Short mmCIF file of C-alpha atoms in Angstrom, two decimals:
data_model
loop_
_atom_site.label_atom_id
_atom_site.label_comp_id
_atom_site.label_asym_id
_atom_site.label_seq_id
_atom_site.Cartn_x
_atom_site.Cartn_y
_atom_site.Cartn_z
CA MET A 23 -80.50 37.40 6.81
CA ALA A 24 -79.82 34.20 5.03
CA SER A 25 -76.24 33.43 4.20
CA GLY A 26 -75.24 32.90 0.58
CA GLY A 27 -72.25 31.69 -1.36
CA PHE A 28 -69.28 30.51 0.75
CA MET A 29 -69.80 32.95 3.56
CA GLY A 30 -70.92 30.23 5.91
CA GLU A 31 -67.99 27.74 5.21
CA THR A 32 -65.24 27.20 7.73
CA ALA A 33 -61.57 27.50 6.73
CA ASP A 34 -61.18 23.70 6.71
CA GLU A 35 -64.19 23.34 4.47
CA HIS A 36 -62.84 26.03 2.13
CA ASP A 37 -59.47 24.19 1.80
CA GLN A 38 -61.03 20.89 0.77
CA ASP A 39 -61.29 19.70 -2.86
CA GLU A 40 -64.08 17.58 -4.30
CA THR A 41 -62.58 14.39 -2.84
CA GLY A 42 -62.65 15.84 0.63
CA GLU A 43 -58.85 16.16 0.93
CA ARG A 44 -57.33 19.30 2.36
CA VAL A 45 -54.83 21.27 0.27
CA GLU A 46 -52.17 20.78 2.96
CA ASP A 47 -52.69 17.01 2.78
CA ILE A 48 -52.31 17.04 -0.99
CA VAL A 49 -49.11 19.12 -0.78
CA ASP A 50 -47.66 16.80 1.87
CA ARG A 51 -48.52 13.75 -0.21
CA LEU A 52 -46.88 15.28 -3.29
CA ARG A 53 -43.74 16.01 -1.28
CA GLN A 54 -43.67 12.43 -0.03
CA LEU A 55 -44.11 11.09 -3.56
CA ARG A 56 -41.36 13.37 -4.84
CA ALA A 57 -39.01 12.31 -2.01
CA ALA A 58 -39.79 8.65 -2.66
CA ASP A 59 -39.14 9.14 -6.37
CA GLN A 60 -35.79 10.81 -5.65
CA GLN A 61 -34.89 7.97 -3.29
CA ARG A 62 -35.80 5.40 -5.95
CA ARG A 63 -33.68 7.26 -8.48
CA LYS A 64 -30.78 7.33 -6.03
CA HIS A 65 -31.08 3.61 -5.35
CA ALA A 66 -31.46 2.85 -9.04
CA GLU A 67 -28.28 4.78 -9.85
CA ALA A 68 -26.43 3.09 -7.02
CA GLY A 69 -27.75 -0.24 -8.22
CA VAL A 70 -26.40 0.35 -11.71
CA VAL A 71 -22.95 1.06 -10.33
CA LEU A 72 -23.03 -1.89 -7.96
CA ASP A 73 -24.32 -4.19 -10.68
CA GLN A 74 -21.49 -3.03 -12.95
CA LEU A 75 -18.92 -3.58 -10.20
CA ASP A 76 -20.17 -7.12 -9.71
CA ALA A 77 -20.11 -7.79 -13.46
CA VAL A 78 -16.60 -6.41 -13.92
CA GLU A 79 -15.29 -8.34 -10.91
CA GLU A 80 -16.73 -11.62 -12.14
CA ARG A 81 -15.30 -11.16 -15.63
CA LEU A 82 -11.87 -10.26 -14.29
CA LEU A 83 -11.90 -13.33 -12.05
CA ALA A 84 -13.07 -15.51 -14.95
CA PHE A 85 -10.19 -14.21 -17.06
CA GLY A 86 -7.78 -15.00 -14.24
CA ARG A 87 -9.12 -18.54 -13.98
CA ALA A 88 -8.81 -18.98 -17.73
CA LEU A 89 -5.14 -18.01 -17.39
CA GLY A 90 -4.57 -20.79 -14.89
CA GLY A 91 -5.03 -19.08 -11.54
CA ASP A 92 -7.64 -19.59 -8.84
CA PRO A 93 -8.45 -16.10 -7.53
CA ASP A 94 -11.18 -15.61 -4.95
CA ASP A 95 -11.19 -11.82 -5.32
CA VAL A 96 -9.60 -9.20 -7.57
CA ALA A 97 -6.83 -8.53 -5.02
CA ALA A 98 -5.45 -11.97 -5.90
CA LEU A 99 -5.04 -11.14 -9.61
CA PRO A 100 -1.64 -10.38 -11.13
CA PHE A 101 -0.16 -6.89 -10.69
CA THR A 102 -2.35 -6.05 -7.68
CA GLU A 103 0.25 -6.63 -4.97
CA GLU A 104 1.19 -3.80 -2.64
CA ALA A 105 4.64 -4.12 -1.15
CA GLY A 106 3.83 -2.48 2.16
CA ARG A 107 0.45 -4.04 2.83
CA ASP A 108 1.02 -7.62 3.94
CA GLY A 109 4.66 -8.02 3.02
CA MET A 110 5.86 -8.45 -0.52
CA ALA A 111 6.02 -12.02 -1.73
CA GLU A 112 9.63 -13.08 -2.27
CA PRO A 113 8.99 -14.53 -5.77
CA LEU A 114 7.82 -11.10 -6.98
CA TYR A 115 10.95 -9.18 -6.02
CA VAL A 116 13.15 -8.21 -8.98
CA ARG A 117 16.72 -7.78 -7.78
CA HIS A 118 17.53 -5.31 -10.52
CA ASP A 119 19.80 -2.86 -8.67
CA ARG A 120 22.81 -5.00 -7.83
CA THR A 121 24.83 -2.01 -6.69
CA LEU A 122 22.16 -1.26 -4.10
CA LEU A 123 22.16 -4.83 -2.85
CA ASN A 124 25.94 -5.03 -2.61
CA GLN A 125 26.43 -1.63 -0.98
CA VAL A 126 23.65 -1.85 1.57
CA THR A 127 24.46 -5.41 2.63
CA SER A 128 28.11 -4.46 3.14
CA TRP A 129 27.08 -1.51 5.33
CA LEU A 130 24.78 -3.78 7.32
CA LEU A 131 27.62 -6.20 7.98
CA GLN A 132 29.74 -3.23 9.12
CA ARG A 133 26.91 -2.14 11.44
CA GLN A 134 26.55 1.26 9.83
CA HIS A 135 23.52 3.52 10.04
CA ILE A 136 21.95 3.56 6.57
CA GLY A 137 19.80 6.06 4.71
CA LEU A 138 18.07 4.85 1.54
CA ILE A 139 16.99 7.88 -0.48
CA SER A 140 14.95 7.70 -3.66
CA GLY A 141 11.77 9.08 -5.23
CA TYR A 142 8.25 7.76 -4.81
CA GLY A 143 7.46 4.41 -6.36
CA THR A 144 11.08 3.45 -7.02
CA GLY A 145 11.10 0.34 -4.83
CA LYS A 146 12.10 1.49 -1.33
CA THR A 147 9.15 -0.24 0.30
CA ALA A 148 9.75 -3.48 -1.59
CA PHE A 149 13.41 -3.45 -0.56
CA ARG A 150 12.41 -2.75 3.04
CA GLU A 151 10.10 -5.79 3.04
CA ILE A 152 12.85 -8.04 1.71
CA LEU A 153 15.27 -6.59 4.26
CA LYS A 154 12.91 -7.22 7.15
CA ARG A 155 12.22 -10.78 6.11
CA ASP A 156 15.73 -11.84 5.13
CA LEU A 157 17.49 -10.32 8.14
CA GLY A 158 14.70 -11.54 10.40
CA ARG A 159 15.73 -15.09 9.53
CA ARG A 160 19.28 -14.55 10.77
CA ASP A 161 20.35 -15.20 14.35
CA ASP A 162 22.72 -12.23 14.33
CA PHE A 163 20.02 -9.64 13.53
CA VAL A 164 16.95 -8.44 15.39
CA VAL A 165 14.75 -6.28 13.18
CA ALA A 166 12.20 -3.81 14.57
CA HIS A 167 10.01 -1.81 12.20
CA VAL A 168 7.90 1.26 12.91
CA ASP A 169 4.65 0.51 11.06
CA ASN A 170 3.10 3.98 11.09
CA PRO A 171 5.91 6.48 11.66
CA ARG A 172 3.83 9.62 11.14
CA GLU A 173 1.60 8.68 14.08
CA THR A 174 4.24 7.12 16.33
CA THR A 175 5.32 8.80 19.55
CA PRO A 176 8.86 8.63 20.98
CA ARG A 177 7.61 6.17 23.60
CA GLY A 178 5.96 4.12 20.85
CA LEU A 179 9.24 3.98 18.96
CA TYR A 180 11.17 2.79 22.02
CA GLU A 181 8.44 0.24 22.71
CA THR A 182 8.74 -1.07 19.14
CA VAL A 183 12.45 -1.69 19.67
CA LEU A 184 11.88 -3.38 23.02
CA ARG A 185 9.12 -5.66 21.74
CA GLY A 186 11.20 -6.69 18.73
CA ALA A 187 14.11 -7.50 21.03
CA ALA A 188 11.86 -9.41 23.44
CA GLU A 189 10.65 -11.65 20.60
CA ALA A 190 14.31 -12.54 20.00
CA GLY A 191 14.87 -13.32 23.70
CA PHE A 192 16.32 -10.02 24.91
CA GLU A 193 14.36 -8.81 27.92
CA ILE A 194 14.94 -6.03 30.40
CA ASP A 195 15.58 -6.48 34.12
CA PRO A 196 12.32 -5.27 35.72
CA GLY A 197 14.18 -4.42 38.90
CA ASN A 198 15.90 -1.52 37.12
CA TYR A 199 12.63 0.32 36.54
CA TRP A 200 9.90 1.91 38.64
CA GLN A 201 6.93 0.33 36.89
CA VAL A 202 6.85 -2.31 34.14
CA ARG A 203 3.82 -3.57 32.20
CA ASP A 204 4.06 -6.48 29.76
CA GLY A 205 7.84 -6.19 29.79
CA ILE A 206 7.85 -2.46 28.91
CA PRO A 207 8.65 0.34 31.39
CA TRP A 208 5.71 2.68 31.89
CA ALA A 209 7.55 6.01 31.87
CA THR A 210 8.95 7.31 28.58
CA ALA A 211 12.29 8.20 30.17
CA GLU A 212 12.60 4.61 31.39
CA THR A 213 11.70 3.11 28.00
CA LYS A 214 14.60 5.13 26.60
CA GLN A 215 16.87 3.71 29.31
CA ALA A 216 15.58 0.21 28.55
CA VAL A 217 16.52 0.54 24.88
CA GLN A 218 20.11 1.20 25.90
CA GLU A 219 20.09 -1.83 28.22
CA ILE A 220 18.75 -4.09 25.47
CA ALA A 221 21.16 -2.74 22.86
CA GLU A 222 24.09 -3.43 25.16
CA ASP A 223 22.86 -6.97 25.81
CA ALA A 224 22.50 -7.60 22.06
CA ARG A 225 25.95 -6.21 21.33
CA ALA A 226 27.44 -8.44 24.03
CA GLU A 227 26.07 -11.44 22.09
CA ASP A 228 27.27 -10.04 18.75
CA VAL A 229 23.71 -9.40 17.58
CA THR A 230 22.74 -6.30 15.60
CA LEU A 231 19.55 -4.63 16.75
CA LEU A 232 18.20 -2.91 13.62
CA LEU A 233 15.43 -0.29 13.60
CA VAL A 234 13.72 0.26 10.23
CA VAL A 235 11.85 3.54 9.70
CA ASP A 236 10.52 4.85 6.40
CA GLU A 237 8.82 8.06 5.22
CA ILE A 238 11.42 10.13 7.05
CA GLU A 239 10.34 13.22 5.11
CA ASP A 240 7.06 13.26 7.11
CA LEU A 241 8.34 12.48 10.60
CA PRO A 242 7.71 14.94 13.44
CA SER A 243 10.79 16.47 15.06
CA ASP A 244 10.33 14.67 18.37
CA LEU A 245 10.38 11.32 16.59
CA LEU A 246 13.58 12.24 14.78
CA SER A 247 15.09 12.99 18.20
CA ALA A 248 13.93 9.61 19.47
CA ILE A 249 15.48 7.89 16.45
CA GLN A 250 18.78 9.62 17.15
CA ILE A 251 18.59 8.62 20.81
CA ALA A 252 18.04 4.99 19.80
CA GLY A 253 21.01 5.23 17.44
CA ASP A 254 23.16 6.72 20.20
CA ALA A 255 22.12 3.85 22.47
CA GLY A 256 23.54 1.29 20.05
CA VAL A 257 20.57 0.48 17.82
CA ARG A 258 21.50 0.36 14.12
CA LEU A 259 19.25 2.52 11.94
CA PHE A 260 17.83 1.87 8.48
CA LEU A 261 15.98 5.02 7.40
CA SER A 262 14.34 5.46 4.01
CA GLY A 263 12.57 8.31 2.28
CA THR A 264 12.60 10.80 -0.54
CA PRO A 265 15.31 13.43 -1.16
CA ALA A 266 13.16 15.80 0.93
CA GLY A 267 13.68 13.40 3.83
CA LYS A 268 17.44 13.69 3.57
CA GLU A 269 17.21 17.48 3.56
CA ARG A 270 15.03 17.31 6.65
CA LEU A 271 17.57 15.19 8.48
CA GLN A 272 20.26 17.68 7.59
CA ASP A 273 18.19 20.61 8.82
CA VAL A 274 16.69 19.07 11.95
CA LYS A 275 19.28 16.61 13.20
CA ALA A 276 22.63 17.32 11.64
CA THR A 277 24.43 15.03 14.08
CA LEU A 278 22.24 12.11 12.98
CA ASP A 279 22.67 12.94 9.29
CA SER A 280 26.46 12.98 9.61
CA ARG A 281 26.44 9.39 10.90
CA LEU A 282 24.31 7.90 8.13
CA ARG A 283 25.74 6.18 5.07
CA TYR A 284 23.48 7.19 2.21
CA TYR A 285 22.51 5.23 -0.85
CA GLU A 286 20.73 7.61 -3.21
CA GLY A 287 18.65 6.82 -6.26
CA ILE A 288 17.49 3.26 -6.87
CA ASP A 289 17.99 2.23 -10.47
CA PRO A 290 14.73 2.09 -12.47
CA PHE A 291 13.56 -1.03 -14.25
CA ASP A 292 14.91 -1.55 -17.74
CA VAL A 293 12.93 -3.47 -20.37
CA GLU A 294 14.35 -6.81 -19.22
CA ASP A 295 13.44 -6.03 -15.60
CA ILE A 296 9.86 -5.26 -16.61
CA ALA A 297 9.64 -8.53 -18.52
CA GLU A 298 10.96 -10.35 -15.45
CA TYR A 299 8.45 -8.64 -13.19
CA ILE A 300 5.55 -9.57 -15.50
CA ALA A 301 6.72 -13.18 -15.73
CA ARG A 302 7.16 -13.38 -11.96
CA SER A 303 3.72 -11.93 -11.30
CA LEU A 304 1.95 -14.30 -13.70
CA ALA A 305 3.87 -17.32 -12.38
CA HIS A 306 3.13 -16.36 -8.78
CA PHE A 307 -0.54 -15.95 -9.64
CA ARG A 308 -0.65 -19.48 -11.09
CA GLY A 309 1.19 -20.93 -8.13
CA GLU A 310 4.23 -21.74 -10.28
CA ALA A 311 7.91 -21.07 -9.75
CA TYR A 312 9.51 -18.35 -11.85
CA ASP A 313 11.67 -20.14 -14.39
CA GLY A 314 13.46 -17.16 -15.94
CA GLU A 315 11.50 -17.36 -19.17
CA SER A 316 9.89 -14.46 -21.02
CA PRO A 317 6.29 -13.77 -20.00
CA ASP A 318 3.29 -14.93 -21.96
CA LEU A 319 0.24 -12.70 -22.58
CA PHE A 320 2.37 -9.53 -23.03
CA GLU A 321 3.96 -8.91 -26.42
CA PRO A 322 7.54 -7.53 -26.38
CA THR A 323 6.23 -4.36 -27.99
CA ALA A 324 3.85 -3.85 -25.06
CA ILE A 325 6.69 -4.32 -22.57
CA ALA A 326 8.80 -1.76 -24.43
CA ASP A 327 5.84 0.63 -24.44
CA ILE A 328 5.38 0.20 -20.68
CA HIS A 329 9.03 1.08 -20.18
CA GLU A 330 8.71 4.20 -22.31
CA ARG A 331 5.54 5.33 -20.52
CA THR A 332 6.82 4.76 -16.98
CA GLY A 333 10.54 5.44 -17.25
CA GLY A 334 10.98 2.15 -15.39
CA ASN A 335 9.44 3.41 -12.13
CA PRO A 336 8.41 0.10 -10.48
CA ARG A 337 5.14 1.39 -9.02
CA ASP A 338 4.08 2.90 -12.34
CA VAL A 339 5.08 -0.30 -14.12
CA ARG A 340 2.77 -2.28 -11.86
CA LEU A 341 -0.12 0.11 -12.48
CA GLU A 342 0.41 0.00 -16.25
CA CYS A 343 0.48 -3.79 -16.21
CA ARG A 344 -2.70 -3.91 -14.15
CA GLU A 345 -4.46 -1.54 -16.57
CA LEU A 346 -3.47 -3.61 -19.61
CA PHE A 347 -4.39 -6.85 -17.86
CA THR A 348 -7.87 -5.44 -17.17
CA ARG A 349 -8.29 -4.35 -20.78
CA ALA A 350 -7.23 -7.79 -21.96
CA ALA A 351 -9.92 -9.30 -19.73
CA PHE A 352 -12.53 -7.07 -21.38
CA VAL A 353 -11.39 -8.12 -24.86
CA TRP A 354 -11.49 -11.79 -23.88
CA HIS A 355 -15.00 -11.41 -22.52
CA ARG A 356 -16.31 -9.48 -25.53
CA THR A 357 -14.76 -11.65 -28.24
CA GLY A 358 -15.19 -15.08 -26.66
CA GLN A 359 -11.80 -16.14 -28.03
CA ASP A 360 -9.65 -18.84 -26.44
CA VAL A 361 -7.49 -17.22 -23.79
CA GLU A 362 -4.36 -18.43 -25.62
CA ARG A 363 -5.21 -16.07 -28.47
CA ILE A 364 -5.41 -12.98 -26.25
CA ARG A 365 -2.26 -10.90 -26.56
CA ILE A 366 -1.49 -7.57 -24.93
CA THR A 367 -0.07 -5.04 -27.39
CA PRO A 368 0.45 -1.25 -27.18
CA GLU A 369 -2.68 -0.74 -29.29
CA LEU A 370 -4.83 -2.26 -26.56
CA ARG A 371 -4.43 0.92 -24.53
CA HIS A 372 -6.23 2.98 -27.19
CA ARG A 373 -9.16 0.64 -27.66
CA ARG A 374 -12.51 1.86 -26.38
CA PHE A 375 -15.12 -0.61 -25.24
CA GLY A 376 -17.76 -1.28 -22.63
CA MET A 377 -18.51 -4.38 -20.66
CA GLY A 378 -21.89 -5.17 -22.24
CA ARG A 379 -22.28 -7.91 -24.83
#
């Protein structure tokens, strides 16, 4: 019997369209096209963001150059400094809390253990940077600083003290230890012994060996024990943190807490301090010396508004200044005015605009 209709077609022949393509091939091709389209969309969206980042960066840098600076990236613009990143520049430090300066320096001269307690963003890190630099210049101080206290081991803390002392010329006697590598005993128990040896040598030469540790509220218990051991060995301690850090010292190491002289609560910036900070930051950006004059660019009303918004918290002041500086750059770009005519006022904060022209 003769076949009729599609009875004689194979499955592959049945799944082909008029162009000869199989259905599976068409489906696969559609999936590939859809995936490629989604990838293009993803790249296009990323491109828009990246293009905008490039445009904003260039306009911020152009504004900075118009103000008299020579920035090569946005991190060089005013109000972008971070005190703990590469060390705070001396010209930017506002010595606003004279009581703090007088009290802490007197305790340092008396070789007291010191605890600096204050909230976040109040200037502890900036003060620590000044302390490290200024005391590091003196022959009667050796300053060691734990860079990452939350991830430092007791041995790492002892090693920090020993390396700081070695840079100042105080080295251990290798014959007193079982194994020494690069001037540091290998065993933790021996590094602890070495800290005592070095502290005694420094004291014999009337040199204060100072260990600076911050973020004490987050330190593990074994590191607090190591800090106390270093203090017992003759190392002077400068510990800083929040009020929670002081409570932790009281709860975990009461004997250490009882030997610390505490300074609590750094004074916030007042309006004059904020004006000084702004003037210092702009002068530093231009490569000029701070001359004690009121800042340009910021109107007095804007400075007063910053104080009201931040309560004088130094970190928040910096962030507010950076935000207003950025907005001023946008206005300058959009209006095309001479940079001398750009003034930062409180109203600038409420202005809405984009970066397009």
